[in-house]
Each structure stands twice: as C-alpha cells, then as structure tokens.
C-alpha cells in the first residue's frame, strides 16, 4: 500500500510523462497532416495514446482509460489500413488530443473529475462513428498484411531446453523487450510441448514464441536484450519491410509443424490467406532434423535461416553474447530526468571553475611562470569542454514549444471564423530550457495578434485575390551566436499611417516629428497602444505587445518588425542561446568594470575629435550617418571627469545605434551571470553582475535599458 508521499510522487511522474506524450502526439499529428501516408507518424501517435491509457489504468483513472481505449481502437484501424486518414479524421484526432490534455490537466489540478464532459461524449461518439467494420475478405486481408509487414518487426524465439537449468526466466526477457518497443502480439508454439504428459520434464524449457512489435529500434537493440543467453536461444528477426519469401525460408528451416507456424504468422498478419495456403502445402527438405538426434537434456542447435532473418550459427559464428557486445543501445533512446534546479547548480559550479581558472591565469602571468601558464591553459581547455557539455544538457529543441501552437491556432481561428494553416520550420533548433519556458507567453501574444490583426477574414482575402486559408509561419534558426524566432503571416500588413495617427492622438509623438517606417512600426510596443476598432476577447485593449517587448528585453533579447502592406508581417525575436553564461566585452570607467553583452556590440572606435554638440545632445558622423553618443560614466551616474584618451563602443538595439565612451577597452570575456539580489534587481540599466578572474566585481550593462534611459532623459540624434 502506497503512503501519501509515494502516491504523490507517482502522480507527479504520471503527469510529467503524460504531458510529454501529449507533445509527442501533437508532433505526430502535425507530421500526419502533411503526409497522411506516414506510417511512422501513425505508429508514434498510437504508441503515445497506448502509453497514456496504460499509465492511467495504473492510477485507476477510468474515465481517461475509457476515452483513450476508443481512441486507440480507431488508431489501430488506421494503422491497419482499414480507415483512411483524411482531413476530417486528422482534425478529430487533434481535438481528441486536446481533450486528453485537458483531462490530464484536471488530474494535475486535483479537480477530482471522474466523468467525461458533454464535449468528451461528443468526441467519443465521433470516434466510434469513424470506426470501420472489418470484413474478412481477401482484399482487406492482403492490405492488412502488407501494412503490418511494412510497419512491424517480427521476432521468432526458440529457447534451449537448458534455459531453466541455467537460471534464466524467458518472460523477463520479453518484458524487457517491451520497454524498448511496443509489443503488439505474442503467439506460443504449442507443438513444442511433449504429446505424452509422462515425458514432460519440469526442469526443461519447451517455450517457443513469435512476437510482433513496433518501435524506433535497430537489430542491435533486439540482440542486446538476449545477449546474456549466449547459446541458449535462437532468434529469427525480420525487420519492417520483409517479404513473404523471408518468412517462407524461416518456416523451411524450422523443425516445427508447417501448419502451426503458418497459422501463427497469419494470425499475426504477417502473411495473407493466399500465402497461408502456400506455406501449409510446402514440404520439408528431405533431411533429418537435428533436434531428433538430441536428448531432452541437450540444447537445440541454432540454425541459420535465409533472407532477412538473423540467427547466430554455433559453428561458424561467435556466441550471441559476443555478437552483441558492441551492439549497444543508441544514446537517443536513453533518457535521464534531472530536476532543473540541479542543472542550474551544475552550471553555477562550472561558472565558478571558469572564474577560478581566470584568477590562476592572472597570477601565473604576473609571476611569468611558463610551466604554470601552460598547465593552466590545459586546465582551461578542459573546463571549456565541461562547460559546453553542461550547457548542451540544458538545450532542448524548440519544436516542442512550436507544436503547442497547433491548438492555439485552431481555437483562435475558430473563434474568429478564419481559416489558418500553421507551418513550422526549424523545429530542431536548440536553445536553453529556461529560455523555452519563458518565451512561450510572448509567442502566444504574437500568434494571436497575427491571427486577429494580421490575417484578413475569408471575405477580405477573397476580395484581395488571396487564398481563403491564411498562412502563419513559426520559424527558428541560429544567426551569429544567437537564436532567431520568427512569427510571420501573409495578411494585410501594418498600416504605418494609421500607426502614426494613433501615436499622435496618444501624444507619443508630435505631428512634426519625422520617423522612419521601422520607428513608426516600433510604436505598437508602447503600453496601451492599439489600432483595433472594437474591443473583443482577443484584442483591442492595448495589452499584449508591450508585455511581449518587456519579456523579451528581460531575456537579453530584441524584437523587430518587418511589414509590407497587402503582403504580410514578420516579427523577428533574437535571443541569446543561454541565460547562464554570457559572452561580453569588458570595459572600465573610473576603475569600475562593466560587461556589455557582445551580441549588442557592433564595433569599437576611438572617440573622434570632430564630434559635435547640439540641443539634441552629442553626435558624430559614422561613415556618413549621424550617430548619437554618450559617456557610460554619465549613464551610470559615476563621479569624476573623462580620461585623457577615451575609447568608444558602438551598440545597436531596435535598428538604432548609440556610442558609449569609456576609459579603457579590455576585450572579449566569457563569464557567468550572477543575480544582484532583491535589493538591486530594479537597478537600471544593470541586468546582473559577474566576478572577474581577479576577484573584482563587474556589472553587466542592460543595453535595452541604456537606450530607454537615454531617451527618457534627453533627446538625441538617431542614426538614419
């Protein structure tokens, strides 16, 4: 009997795994929508629903078991080719997965619901209405056989009679096999049992079986399950795509009754009715069966079948154990769940190592000890490898996040009466797990904004000569050490003149102000700014895009807009790959060190002597374009005057450039971000701190905060 703590842990594990399975289901459905003939997508969806059903049964969640059972039945018919995966069925599957996700969320919230809602009953009726009635005619039998052979593995196992005497449990091997794949059916060979009960030896193993299963496995994975049996088992392995001749060759090699083996293979849908009759009529070769020459206590020798079957030959081949010594499971099939807190602690400790080595390097250089310098460089290289490995452990594919938006798009488009097709690109792009969790809400705002404001209604699209179905794209890719996330649509675009009118009305700009198109478009990120004519459940309140920019700024990212009237709009979000470690440029003012994130730094130059000052502030000519500049000392509110020779770093944000004058440039540095604590977390424009190798503290400059601070205090000339 489980105590409360054990039950709670079991429930948490169930919810976590179920949520992962829901995401896998959504990915499989997205692939199935693109390619209805994809057996891999169907099998992936079937495995996920099957596992949810089984796990729910262990927790006595009968309402989830009942729903997923009917869902699974239809998926089995789909897999067997008895149901065609048309658009209606795929759409129904999406709704069913959404409903299962809601049921699991209810379990997580502790709502105590044990009955299906009216919506669930409606979906259940639709699932049952799509189920096909299977007729055992020849054509359907042939189709089912072809589909099974195309998507299923077959394993024939003949255990040695000495198996029990050597202390092995054959069923434990089958149970282990089911952990790396999904076993569909198991059939026993009954003719292996002695016909005379008196001849039955309880210490002998008479077990032989044929198994069909699916899964992303290789032959080496299957061999590894049986690797410890050495010469105590004979395996007949047929991968998906095997032909009838392969099974025919296996039957010819076996010493079992042809009729029984043929019946088993037909029952497993590996051969058709016509092929069954052929196998049943086949005659054995005119040879003496090796098994007939052995006593009951001797092992049955392994035989080498033809075709795709794989069996170790005891005479010419190494034992099974040696065969599989190098056939290890692929790393992507093995997962270890580690709490995020432990990963954060690991990254923090690696960061401390980086700081410690930097300090040792400074000391070695001061002492000019060449041997120590060389040793520290070697240590530094190893720590860099550890750091990269630790960061990679936190990296996940953005595809899991993107796939959640199928539901968002369906629900939002349905509420607005629009037809929207969601396309996903770059789903295999990886970024830090902490970023994935924090970028979801901004993406939701952008997707809903694109559907509501960007993509026109069906009538408007017809009138504009466009397809009735709007196109929404989620894209991800790496660019210059950062990750770019794009949300783009093929809607009507953004009317810059309307933005200008609204901005003047809200006194964000003056009528005489001259702004570029990009600057006008950026105004939509102001709090309370909206051009919607009516307030709805989705838009019109001026809430959303301002929070998007605020959230992205908090992630040391930026967002840009590119819109063409009549053609569509694209929002581009640039983010660092990780929030834990920063590549920065180290500068100093008044002996105080600052780190500027290198992704914002455009170039480093000397402060020009031909700079000018006007009512708008300091500015200079940078390759024919005016650029404002300001002292970092002034931005940070430090006392003291400028040094005799100042340098300048040029930073860019939101399409604008700004020069920061500093006392000294120290070059690029890689370091770990340290939070400043609750007392200083509102300090502007500082986003954190770090410890240098010398032990000194350096503050990390918040570049978006610098631009905001300068704009709020003074007017300064923007770059053209």
XYZ file of C-alpha atoms in Angstrom:
720
model
C 0.000 0.000 0.000
C 1.464 3.345 -1.052
C 1.747 6.097 1.533
C 0.726 9.662 0.684
C 4.252 10.740 -0.278
C 4.740 7.747 -2.589
C 1.327 8.285 -4.176
C 2.094 11.977 -4.775
C 5.410 11.086 -6.430
C 3.684 8.509 -8.614
C 1.076 11.084 -9.613
C 3.739 13.686 -10.449
C 5.619 11.173 -12.611
C 2.376 10.254 -14.384
C 1.519 13.890 -15.148
C 5.038 14.706 -16.355
C 5.185 11.703 -18.676
C 1.625 12.285 -19.919
C 2.446 15.879 -20.838
C 5.490 14.688 -22.783
C 3.326 12.129 -24.584
C 0.796 14.842 -25.459
C 3.590 16.874 -27.064
C 4.772 13.817 -28.997
C 1.198 13.216 -30.145
C 0.880 16.775 -31.414
C 4.168 16.433 -33.304
C 2.986 13.154 -34.848
C -0.340 14.707 -35.858
C 1.416 17.692 -37.431
C 3.530 15.269 -39.492
C 0.452 13.175 -40.341
C -1.370 16.258 -41.581
C 1.483 16.898 -44.014
C 1.830 13.253 -45.061
C -1.312 11.148 -44.443
C 0.531 8.059 -45.654
C 3.210 8.332 -42.957
C 3.123 5.030 -41.070
C 5.798 6.372 -38.718
C 3.516 9.220 -37.612
C 0.575 6.857 -37.122
C 2.704 4.467 -35.065
C 4.088 7.316 -32.960
C 0.583 8.585 -32.232
C -0.627 5.070 -31.430
C 2.264 4.461 -29.016
C 1.629 7.722 -27.198
C -2.121 7.111 -26.752
C -1.483 3.475 -25.800
C 1.005 4.525 -23.109
C -1.329 7.197 -21.714
C -4.073 4.578 -21.460
C -1.825 2.099 -19.676
C -0.427 4.656 -17.231
C -3.920 5.994 -16.497
C -5.081 2.469 -15.731
C -2.393 2.070 -13.076
C -3.825 5.122 -11.294
C -7.430 3.945 -11.744
C -8.288 6.955 -13.915
C -11.068 5.027 -15.601
C -12.550 7.989 -17.485
C -9.217 8.596 -19.237
C -8.760 4.872 -19.858
C -12.236 4.605 -21.410
C -11.726 7.539 -23.759
C -8.213 6.575 -24.853
C -9.334 2.977 -25.389
C -11.840 4.031 -28.060
C -9.264 6.461 -29.460
C -6.719 3.628 -29.625
C -9.178 1.329 -31.440
C -9.591 3.820 -34.267
C -5.837 4.332 -34.443
C -5.358 0.560 -34.777
C -7.762 0.500 -37.719
C -5.939 3.470 -39.207
C -2.627 1.682 -38.784
C -4.027 -1.478 -40.382
C -5.270 0.437 -43.416
C -8.959 -0.046 -42.659
C -9.534 3.676 -42.159
C -8.220 6.450 -44.403
C -6.593 9.386 -42.529
C -8.440 12.177 -44.320
C -8.579 15.808 -43.139
C -11.703 15.217 -41.018
C -10.124 12.353 -39.085
C -6.850 14.217 -38.506
C -8.821 17.216 -37.244
C -10.786 14.885 -34.942
C -7.517 13.448 -33.630
C -6.268 16.960 -32.834
C -9.450 17.643 -30.852
C -9.136 14.308 -29.045
C -5.527 15.002 -28.053
C -6.581 18.447 -26.824
C -9.318 16.812 -24.759
C -6.932 14.227 -23.285
C -4.577 17.102 -22.403
C -7.479 18.805 -20.588
C -8.251 15.594 -18.689
C -4.642 15.306 -17.581
C -4.583 18.984 -16.563
C -7.680 18.337 -14.458
C -5.839 15.489 -12.718
C -2.861 17.800 -12.122
C -5.145 20.486 -10.685
C -6.824 17.959 -8.405
C -10.324 18.736 -9.693
C -11.481 15.195 -8.922
C -13.455 14.852 -12.157
C -14.136 11.195 -12.988
C -16.770 11.553 -15.702
C -16.451 12.687 -19.303
C -17.972 16.062 -20.108
C -20.551 16.570 -22.855
C -17.704 17.591 -25.139
C -15.901 14.353 -24.333
C -19.016 12.293 -25.013
C -19.407 14.058 -28.370
C -15.805 13.257 -29.319
C -16.299 9.673 -28.182
C -19.336 9.325 -30.472
C -17.362 10.762 -33.397
C -14.521 8.301 -32.812
C -16.950 5.393 -32.803
C -18.719 6.654 -35.930
C -15.430 6.663 -37.861
C -14.541 3.107 -36.855
C -14.638 0.717 -39.763
C -16.374 -2.663 -39.657
C -13.747 -5.182 -40.637
C -14.807 -7.774 -43.194
C -12.553 -10.760 -43.637
C -12.450 -10.600 -47.397
C -9.300 -11.292 -49.346
C -8.513 -7.713 -50.414
C -8.685 -6.286 -46.898
C -6.690 -9.239 -45.590
C -3.989 -8.578 -48.163
C -3.939 -4.865 -47.356
C -3.706 -5.512 -43.609
C -0.878 -7.992 -44.183
C 1.071 -5.571 -46.364
C 0.693 -2.777 -43.817
C 1.726 -4.995 -40.926
C 4.806 -6.279 -42.711
C 5.707 -2.710 -43.690
C 5.495 -1.287 -40.160
C 6.149 -4.209 -37.772
C 9.146 -6.172 -36.617
C 8.861 -9.950 -36.261
C 10.848 -11.975 -33.758
C 10.825 -15.747 -33.590
C 12.435 -17.213 -30.455
C 13.417 -20.816 -29.768
C 14.761 -21.265 -26.236
C 17.105 -24.109 -25.330
C 15.735 -26.796 -23.054
C 18.564 -25.995 -20.630
C 17.366 -22.407 -20.135
C 15.758 -23.045 -16.720
C 18.722 -25.058 -15.528
C 20.949 -22.028 -16.206
C 18.706 -19.811 -14.079
C 17.031 -17.680 -16.791
C 13.415 -16.509 -16.870
C 12.344 -16.183 -20.544
C 9.342 -13.979 -19.719
C 11.597 -11.378 -18.100
C 13.335 -11.012 -21.472
C 10.025 -10.341 -23.206
C 9.071 -7.816 -20.547
C 12.390 -6.040 -21.069
C 11.859 -6.075 -24.833
C 8.570 -4.261 -24.256
C 10.481 -1.418 -22.603
C 12.366 -0.510 -25.774
C 9.490 -1.096 -28.179
C 5.737 -1.672 -28.247
C 4.855 -5.378 -28.351
C 1.667 -5.848 -30.357
C 1.132 -9.618 -30.144
C 2.738 -12.807 -28.828
C 1.911 -16.299 -30.092
C 3.225 -19.502 -28.493
C 4.283 -22.616 -30.455
C 2.224 -25.327 -28.785
C 3.698 -28.235 -30.730
C 6.937 -27.848 -28.748
C 5.228 -29.385 -25.714
C 5.589 -33.192 -25.327
C 2.490 -35.022 -26.526
C 2.880 -37.566 -23.688
C 2.401 -35.944 -20.249
C 4.699 -38.556 -18.751
C 7.545 -37.217 -20.912
C 7.156 -33.682 -19.548
C 10.278 -32.589 -17.675
C 9.587 -29.615 -15.313
C 13.257 -28.596 -15.450
C 13.258 -28.326 -19.234
C 12.132 -25.265 -21.218
C 9.768 -26.043 -24.101
C 8.968 -22.393 -24.773
C 8.985 -21.034 -28.313
C 7.154 -17.923 -29.495
C 6.626 -15.434 -32.283
C 6.329 -11.734 -31.451
C 5.363 -8.652 -33.467
C 6.275 -5.183 -32.262
C 6.848 -1.616 -33.408
C 9.347 0.987 -32.349
C 12.347 3.063 -33.327
C 14.831 0.263 -32.755
C 17.587 -1.463 -34.653
C 18.593 -5.091 -34.920
C 21.415 -4.489 -32.436
C 18.870 -3.291 -29.843
C 16.958 -6.570 -30.121
C 20.102 -8.676 -29.930
C 21.161 -6.836 -26.793
C 18.031 -8.000 -24.962
C 19.140 -11.618 -25.391
C 22.912 -11.055 -25.195
C 23.391 -12.922 -21.893
C 21.819 -16.136 -23.191
C 24.879 -16.935 -25.287
C 23.956 -20.287 -26.952
C 20.669 -20.777 -25.083
C 18.419 -19.111 -27.676
C 17.889 -18.999 -31.408
C 16.475 -15.776 -32.841
C 14.692 -15.197 -36.145
C 14.465 -11.436 -36.746
C 12.532 -9.887 -39.624
C 12.623 -6.062 -39.810
C 9.783 -3.962 -41.257
C 9.597 -4.348 -44.998
C 10.379 -8.081 -45.048
C 8.952 -10.145 -47.902
C 6.911 -13.365 -47.886
C 9.968 -15.281 -49.099
C 11.800 -14.369 -45.893
C 9.095 -15.968 -43.734
C 8.896 -18.918 -46.130
C 12.640 -19.525 -45.698
C 12.297 -19.391 -41.909
C 9.480 -21.950 -41.896
C 11.565 -24.250 -44.096
C 14.431 -24.098 -41.587
C 12.283 -24.785 -38.518
C 11.548 -28.279 -37.293
C 8.057 -27.280 -36.123
C 4.861 -28.215 -37.926
C 4.420 -26.050 -41.023
C 0.678 -25.696 -40.496
C 1.057 -24.370 -36.964
C 3.781 -21.839 -37.822
C 1.889 -20.707 -40.910
C -1.249 -20.241 -38.790
C 0.693 -18.219 -36.233
C 2.176 -15.953 -38.910
C -1.272 -15.425 -40.432
C -2.745 -14.644 -37.036
C -0.038 -12.032 -36.582
C -0.986 -10.551 -40.003
C 2.472 -11.291 -41.363
C 1.166 -13.454 -44.191
C -2.100 -13.312 -46.127
C -4.708 -16.047 -46.673
C -3.163 -16.891 -50.030
C 0.344 -17.067 -48.545
C -1.008 -19.202 -45.700
C -2.149 -21.845 -48.137
C 1.239 -21.794 -49.848
C 3.121 -22.325 -46.584
C 0.752 -25.043 -45.448
C 1.472 -27.009 -48.639
C 5.247 -26.570 -48.535
C 7.258 -29.742 -47.871
C 10.266 -30.002 -45.621
C 13.646 -30.776 -47.171
C 14.466 -34.494 -47.139
C 16.846 -34.230 -44.215
C 16.980 -35.500 -40.681
C 16.018 -32.825 -38.178
C 18.962 -32.037 -35.881
C 16.542 -31.844 -32.974
C 15.606 -35.512 -33.415
C 19.219 -36.542 -32.809
C 19.417 -34.824 -29.392
C 18.292 -35.994 -25.995
C 15.855 -33.997 -23.875
C 18.728 -32.522 -21.880
C 20.705 -31.281 -24.886
C 20.287 -27.804 -26.318
C 18.683 -27.453 -29.721
C 21.418 -26.239 -32.097
C 20.894 -22.850 -33.670
C 20.192 -22.771 -37.392
C 20.921 -20.043 -39.921
C 17.830 -19.065 -41.884
C 17.937 -17.270 -45.202
C 16.584 -13.868 -46.186
C 16.415 -11.049 -43.646
C 16.285 -13.354 -40.641
C 19.261 -13.153 -38.320
C 20.347 -16.163 -36.271
C 23.745 -16.931 -34.697
C 25.404 -20.032 -36.109
C 27.024 -22.030 -33.247
C 29.647 -23.465 -35.605
C 30.774 -20.544 -37.750
C 29.593 -17.549 -35.712
C 30.619 -16.224 -32.305
C 28.165 -16.817 -29.441
C 25.212 -14.482 -29.113
C 26.786 -12.765 -26.100
C 29.909 -11.906 -28.100
C 27.858 -10.828 -31.111
C 26.032 -8.185 -29.122
C 28.939 -6.936 -27.024
C 29.388 -3.984 -29.384
C 25.701 -3.576 -30.230
C 24.733 -1.080 -27.559
C 21.585 0.968 -27.390
C 21.682 4.259 -29.185
C 22.129 7.207 -26.867
C 18.972 8.964 -28.058
C 16.862 6.063 -26.791
C 18.077 6.546 -23.220
C 16.958 9.461 -21.075
C 17.680 10.523 -17.524
C 15.347 13.047 -15.903
C 17.180 15.576 -13.787
C 15.487 18.423 -11.869
C 16.178 21.846 -13.396
C 17.463 23.054 -10.015
C 20.286 20.517 -10.118
C 21.198 21.562 -13.658
C 21.300 25.213 -12.564
C 23.616 24.277 -9.704
C 25.899 22.372 -12.096
C 26.110 25.380 -14.430
C 26.835 27.631 -11.457
C 29.664 25.394 -10.259
C 31.148 25.240 -13.754
C 30.997 29.034 -13.787
C 32.913 29.139 -10.516
C 35.578 26.948 -12.130
C 35.828 29.387 -15.045
C 36.332 32.276 -12.599
C 38.913 30.332 -10.557
C 40.946 29.419 -13.642
C 40.850 33.037 -14.828
C 42.297 34.096 -11.485
C 45.030 31.461 -11.702
C 45.891 32.640 -15.205
C 46.340 36.228 -13.983
C 48.594 35.042 -11.164
C 50.680 32.861 -13.496
C 51.125 35.741 -15.941
C 52.205 38.060 -13.136
C 54.826 35.555 -11.998
C 55.845 34.822 -15.602
C 55.912 31.119 -14.768
C 55.789 29.462 -18.205
C 55.187 25.948 -16.851
C 52.270 27.169 -14.744
C 50.859 29.173 -17.659
C 50.950 26.089 -19.898
C 49.356 23.919 -17.212
C 46.570 26.445 -16.606
C 45.879 26.710 -20.333
C 45.386 22.944 -20.468
C 43.077 23.104 -17.457
C 41.199 25.999 -19.069
C 40.616 23.962 -22.250
C 39.232 21.036 -20.267
C 36.912 23.297 -18.279
C 35.679 24.806 -21.549
C 34.732 21.305 -22.726
C 32.925 20.659 -19.430
C 31.124 23.984 -19.738
C 29.983 23.210 -23.280
C 28.795 19.745 -22.222
C 26.901 21.177 -19.243
C 25.208 23.790 -21.420
C 24.266 21.165 -24.004
C 22.483 19.210 -21.266
C 20.138 22.184 -20.854
C 19.481 22.546 -24.574
C 16.142 21.354 -25.953
C 14.521 21.578 -29.361
C 12.107 24.455 -29.925
C 9.842 22.017 -31.767
C 8.080 21.029 -28.530
C 7.122 24.651 -27.938
C 6.114 25.284 -31.549
C 3.858 22.230 -31.667
C 1.734 23.596 -28.824
C 0.567 26.322 -31.172
C -1.496 23.975 -33.322
C -4.117 24.147 -30.612
C -3.740 27.932 -30.142
C -4.184 28.482 -33.880
C -7.206 26.181 -34.136
C -9.002 27.752 -31.184
C -8.208 31.371 -32.086
C -9.011 30.938 -35.771
C -12.230 29.102 -34.891
C -13.329 31.902 -32.563
C -12.771 34.446 -35.353
C -14.238 32.318 -38.148
C -10.967 32.276 -40.086
C -9.147 29.512 -41.919
C -5.490 29.379 -40.843
C -2.735 26.972 -41.861
C 0.195 26.793 -39.430
C 3.610 25.925 -40.842
C 6.598 25.116 -38.628
C 10.221 25.359 -39.727
C 13.444 24.892 -37.819
C 11.819 22.829 -35.092
C 15.118 21.028 -34.446
C 16.824 24.303 -33.468
C 18.042 24.052 -29.874
C 18.130 26.628 -27.093
C 18.324 26.720 -23.315
C 15.383 25.097 -21.490
C 14.988 28.177 -19.295
C 14.503 30.287 -22.434
C 11.981 27.838 -23.866
C 9.828 28.150 -20.758
C 9.955 31.951 -20.767
C 9.399 32.572 -24.484
C 6.088 30.711 -24.683
C 3.867 33.583 -23.484
C 5.385 36.201 -25.846
C 4.918 33.801 -28.749
C 1.273 33.241 -27.788
C 0.677 37.009 -27.926
C 2.341 37.293 -31.330
C 0.465 34.319 -32.804
C -2.915 35.587 -31.597
C -2.061 39.074 -32.816
C -1.207 37.685 -36.267
C -4.483 35.758 -36.492
C -6.641 38.604 -35.157
C -4.985 41.702 -36.662
C -2.729 40.360 -39.411
C -4.661 37.753 -41.380
C -7.833 39.004 -43.014
C -11.246 37.365 -42.925
C -12.204 34.874 -45.644
C -14.275 37.517 -47.459
C -11.469 40.092 -47.344
C -8.920 37.583 -48.616
C -11.215 36.637 -51.498
C -11.629 40.269 -52.405
C -7.846 40.758 -52.333
C -7.354 37.753 -54.629
C -5.732 35.644 -51.930
C -6.330 32.070 -50.857
C -9.203 31.690 -48.385
C -6.807 29.983 -45.966
C -4.347 32.283 -44.259
C -0.740 31.196 -43.757
C 1.058 31.505 -40.422
C 4.723 30.548 -40.101
C 6.758 29.776 -36.984
C 10.435 29.612 -37.832
C 13.646 29.208 -35.817
C 17.294 29.351 -36.800
C 20.726 30.305 -35.470
C 22.363 33.561 -36.510
C 25.699 34.921 -35.280
C 25.648 33.081 -31.969
C 22.004 33.903 -31.264
C 18.720 32.180 -31.965
C 16.099 33.893 -34.100
C 12.392 33.082 -33.701
C 10.059 34.393 -36.391
C 6.275 34.734 -36.414
C 5.098 35.748 -39.880
C 1.775 35.875 -41.706
C 0.507 36.574 -45.218
C -2.128 39.037 -44.071
C -2.775 42.672 -44.899
C 0.337 44.048 -43.240
C 0.563 47.031 -40.879
C -0.637 50.467 -41.958
C 2.154 52.829 -40.857
C -0.043 55.926 -41.460
C -2.675 54.563 -39.076
C 0.055 53.897 -36.503
C 1.231 57.487 -36.857
C -2.281 58.899 -36.410
C -2.863 56.831 -33.294
C 0.542 57.768 -31.862
C -0.153 61.484 -32.341
C -3.572 61.037 -30.741
C -1.950 59.400 -27.710
C 0.792 62.076 -27.660
C 3.532 59.514 -28.135
C 4.950 61.648 -30.943
C 4.345 65.138 -32.291
C 2.805 65.866 -35.689
C 6.029 67.494 -36.879
C 8.271 64.561 -35.848
C 9.882 62.716 -38.732
C 10.148 58.999 -38.070
C 11.305 56.181 -40.321
C 8.921 53.323 -41.125
C 10.713 50.983 -38.703
C 10.410 53.577 -35.925
C 6.704 54.010 -36.621
C 6.133 50.261 -36.523
C 8.001 50.024 -33.220
C 5.414 52.326 -31.630
C 2.952 49.427 -31.399
C 5.033 48.112 -28.481
C 4.005 51.050 -26.284
C 1.703 50.163 -23.402
C -1.958 50.809 -24.183
C -1.345 51.213 -27.898
C -3.959 49.552 -30.136
C -5.492 50.291 -33.526
C -8.370 47.834 -33.113
C -11.746 49.456 -33.762
C -13.575 47.176 -31.351
C -12.658 45.524 -28.061
C -13.006 41.739 -28.144
C -11.922 38.761 -26.059
C -8.714 38.665 -28.097
C -7.701 42.265 -28.770
C -8.444 45.942 -28.620
C -7.394 46.669 -25.027
C -3.798 47.633 -25.836
C -2.447 44.764 -23.746
C -0.054 42.248 -25.249
C 2.689 43.675 -27.450
C 4.080 45.919 -24.710
C 4.397 42.869 -22.462
C 5.989 40.975 -25.346
C 8.781 43.521 -25.623
C 9.186 43.702 -21.852
C 9.510 39.912 -21.566
C 11.995 39.732 -24.438
C 14.090 42.570 -23.018
C 14.243 40.626 -19.748
C 15.765 37.726 -21.687
C 18.505 39.985 -23.129
C 16.761 39.751 -26.467
C 15.335 42.099 -29.072
C 12.315 42.141 -31.366
C 11.974 43.717 -34.793
C 9.046 44.168 -37.194
C 9.055 43.944 -40.960
C 5.723 44.538 -42.674
C 4.643 45.041 -46.286
C 1.113 46.373 -46.879
C -1.044 43.758 -48.558
C 1.580 41.011 -48.213
C 2.040 40.346 -44.515
C 4.065 40.963 -41.358
C 7.052 39.288 -39.734
C 8.098 39.632 -36.083
C 11.717 38.561 -35.501
C 12.885 37.783 -31.967
C 16.623 37.484 -31.300
C 17.672 35.700 -28.124
C 20.951 34.508 -26.603
C 21.406 30.739 -26.616
C 21.587 30.621 -22.832
C 20.941 32.879 -19.858
C 23.563 31.267 -17.655
C 26.840 32.295 -19.300
C 27.485 35.482 -21.228
C 29.925 36.405 -23.972
C 30.680 40.025 -23.262
C 33.027 42.895 -23.921
C 34.849 44.156 -20.832
C 35.290 47.914 -20.389
C 36.043 50.147 -17.426
C 35.150 53.639 -16.197
C 36.760 55.133 -13.066
C 38.317 51.731 -12.274
C 34.807 50.197 -12.244
C 34.425 47.270 -14.668
C 31.403 46.760 -16.893
C 30.488 43.924 -19.257
C 28.490 44.720 -22.382
C 26.843 41.632 -23.977
C 28.787 41.049 -27.171
C 25.636 40.456 -29.236
C 24.811 44.166 -28.864
C 28.315 45.425 -29.702
C 28.783 46.493 -33.311
C 32.344 47.848 -33.243
C 34.969 49.655 -31.177
C 36.411 53.012 -32.278
C 38.313 55.960 -30.869
C 36.285 58.982 -29.820
C 36.515 61.292 -32.844
C 37.878 64.788 -32.463
C 35.302 66.209 -34.907
C 32.296 65.322 -32.758
C 29.646 67.984 -32.199
C 27.096 69.011 -29.635
C 23.624 70.396 -30.244
C 20.333 70.743 -28.441
C 19.797 67.107 -29.208
C 22.988 66.001 -27.454
C 26.375 64.731 -28.608
C 26.624 63.238 -32.054
C 29.240 62.253 -34.591
C 29.480 61.222 -38.195
C 29.842 57.463 -38.566
C 30.570 56.626 -42.193
C 28.242 59.320 -43.472
C 25.451 58.750 -40.931
C 24.801 60.745 -37.751
C 25.107 58.736 -34.533
C 24.477 59.916 -31.005
C 26.933 59.062 -28.257
C 27.077 59.425 -24.504
C 29.549 58.700 -21.738
C 28.973 55.429 -19.882
C 30.098 57.371 -16.819
C 27.083 59.655 -17.259
C 24.691 56.757 -17.920
C 25.767 55.010 -14.716
C 25.809 58.207 -12.663
C 29.500 57.938 -11.684
C 31.528 60.863 -10.418
C 34.748 62.085 -11.998
C 35.815 63.539 -15.283
C 36.730 61.955 -18.599
C 40.149 60.437 -19.080
C 42.703 61.984 -21.407
C 42.020 59.410 -24.112
C 38.584 57.855 -24.247
C 37.504 54.960 -26.416
C 34.060 54.184 -27.750
C 31.995 51.054 -28.282
C 29.054 51.195 -30.670
C 25.944 49.334 -29.518
C 22.802 48.616 -31.551
C 19.255 47.917 -30.488
C 15.934 48.085 -32.334
C 17.533 49.319 -35.548
C 19.234 52.237 -33.765
C 22.895 52.757 -32.898
C 24.479 54.552 -29.964
C 28.085 55.195 -28.967
C 29.273 54.685 -25.373
C 32.529 56.359 -24.366
C 34.640 54.539 -21.767
C 38.058 54.937 -20.169
C 39.507 51.592 -21.247
C 38.700 48.647 -23.519
C 39.807 45.241 -22.181
C 38.436 42.925 -24.874
C 36.041 39.997 -25.020
C 35.325 37.919 -21.933
C 33.182 34.901 -21.172
C 31.724 34.782 -17.717
C 28.860 33.586 -15.560
C 25.940 35.896 -14.783
C 25.276 36.381 -11.084
C 21.958 37.865 -9.923
C 22.312 41.043 -7.869
C 19.669 40.077 -5.340
C 16.245 41.545 -4.473
C 17.632 44.871 -3.256
C 19.336 45.704 -6.565
C 17.147 43.873 -9.078
C 15.416 47.121 -10.115
C 18.736 48.914 -10.623
C 18.888 50.459 -14.100
C 20.477 49.981 -16.529
C 22.134 46.917 -14.953
C 20.963 43.370 -15.665
C 23.307 41.461 -13.370
C 26.853 41.081 -12.183
C 29.813 38.758 -12.530
C 33.101 38.038 -10.806
C 36.282 38.521 -12.821
C 39.331 36.324 -12.546
C 40.982 38.990 -10.406
C 38.163 38.697 -7.913
C 36.738 42.102 -8.821
C 33.023 42.536 -9.453
C 31.870 43.677 -12.907
C 28.352 44.889 -13.664
C 26.559 43.693 -16.782
C 25.107 46.513 -18.871
C 21.454 46.234 -19.859
C 21.622 47.573 -23.423
C 17.842 47.988 -23.953
C 17.791 49.768 -20.600
C 20.553 52.138 -21.761
C 18.531 53.148 -24.825
C 15.409 53.610 -22.714
C 17.272 55.661 -20.106
C 18.892 57.974 -22.660
C 15.597 58.557 -24.482
C 13.811 59.400 -21.258
C 16.443 61.911 -20.112
C 17.442 63.669 -23.319
C 16.718 63.943 -26.996
C 19.484 62.571 -29.103
C 20.066 62.151 -32.812
C 19.159 58.758 -34.146
C 21.102 57.008 -36.859
C 19.496 57.289 -40.255
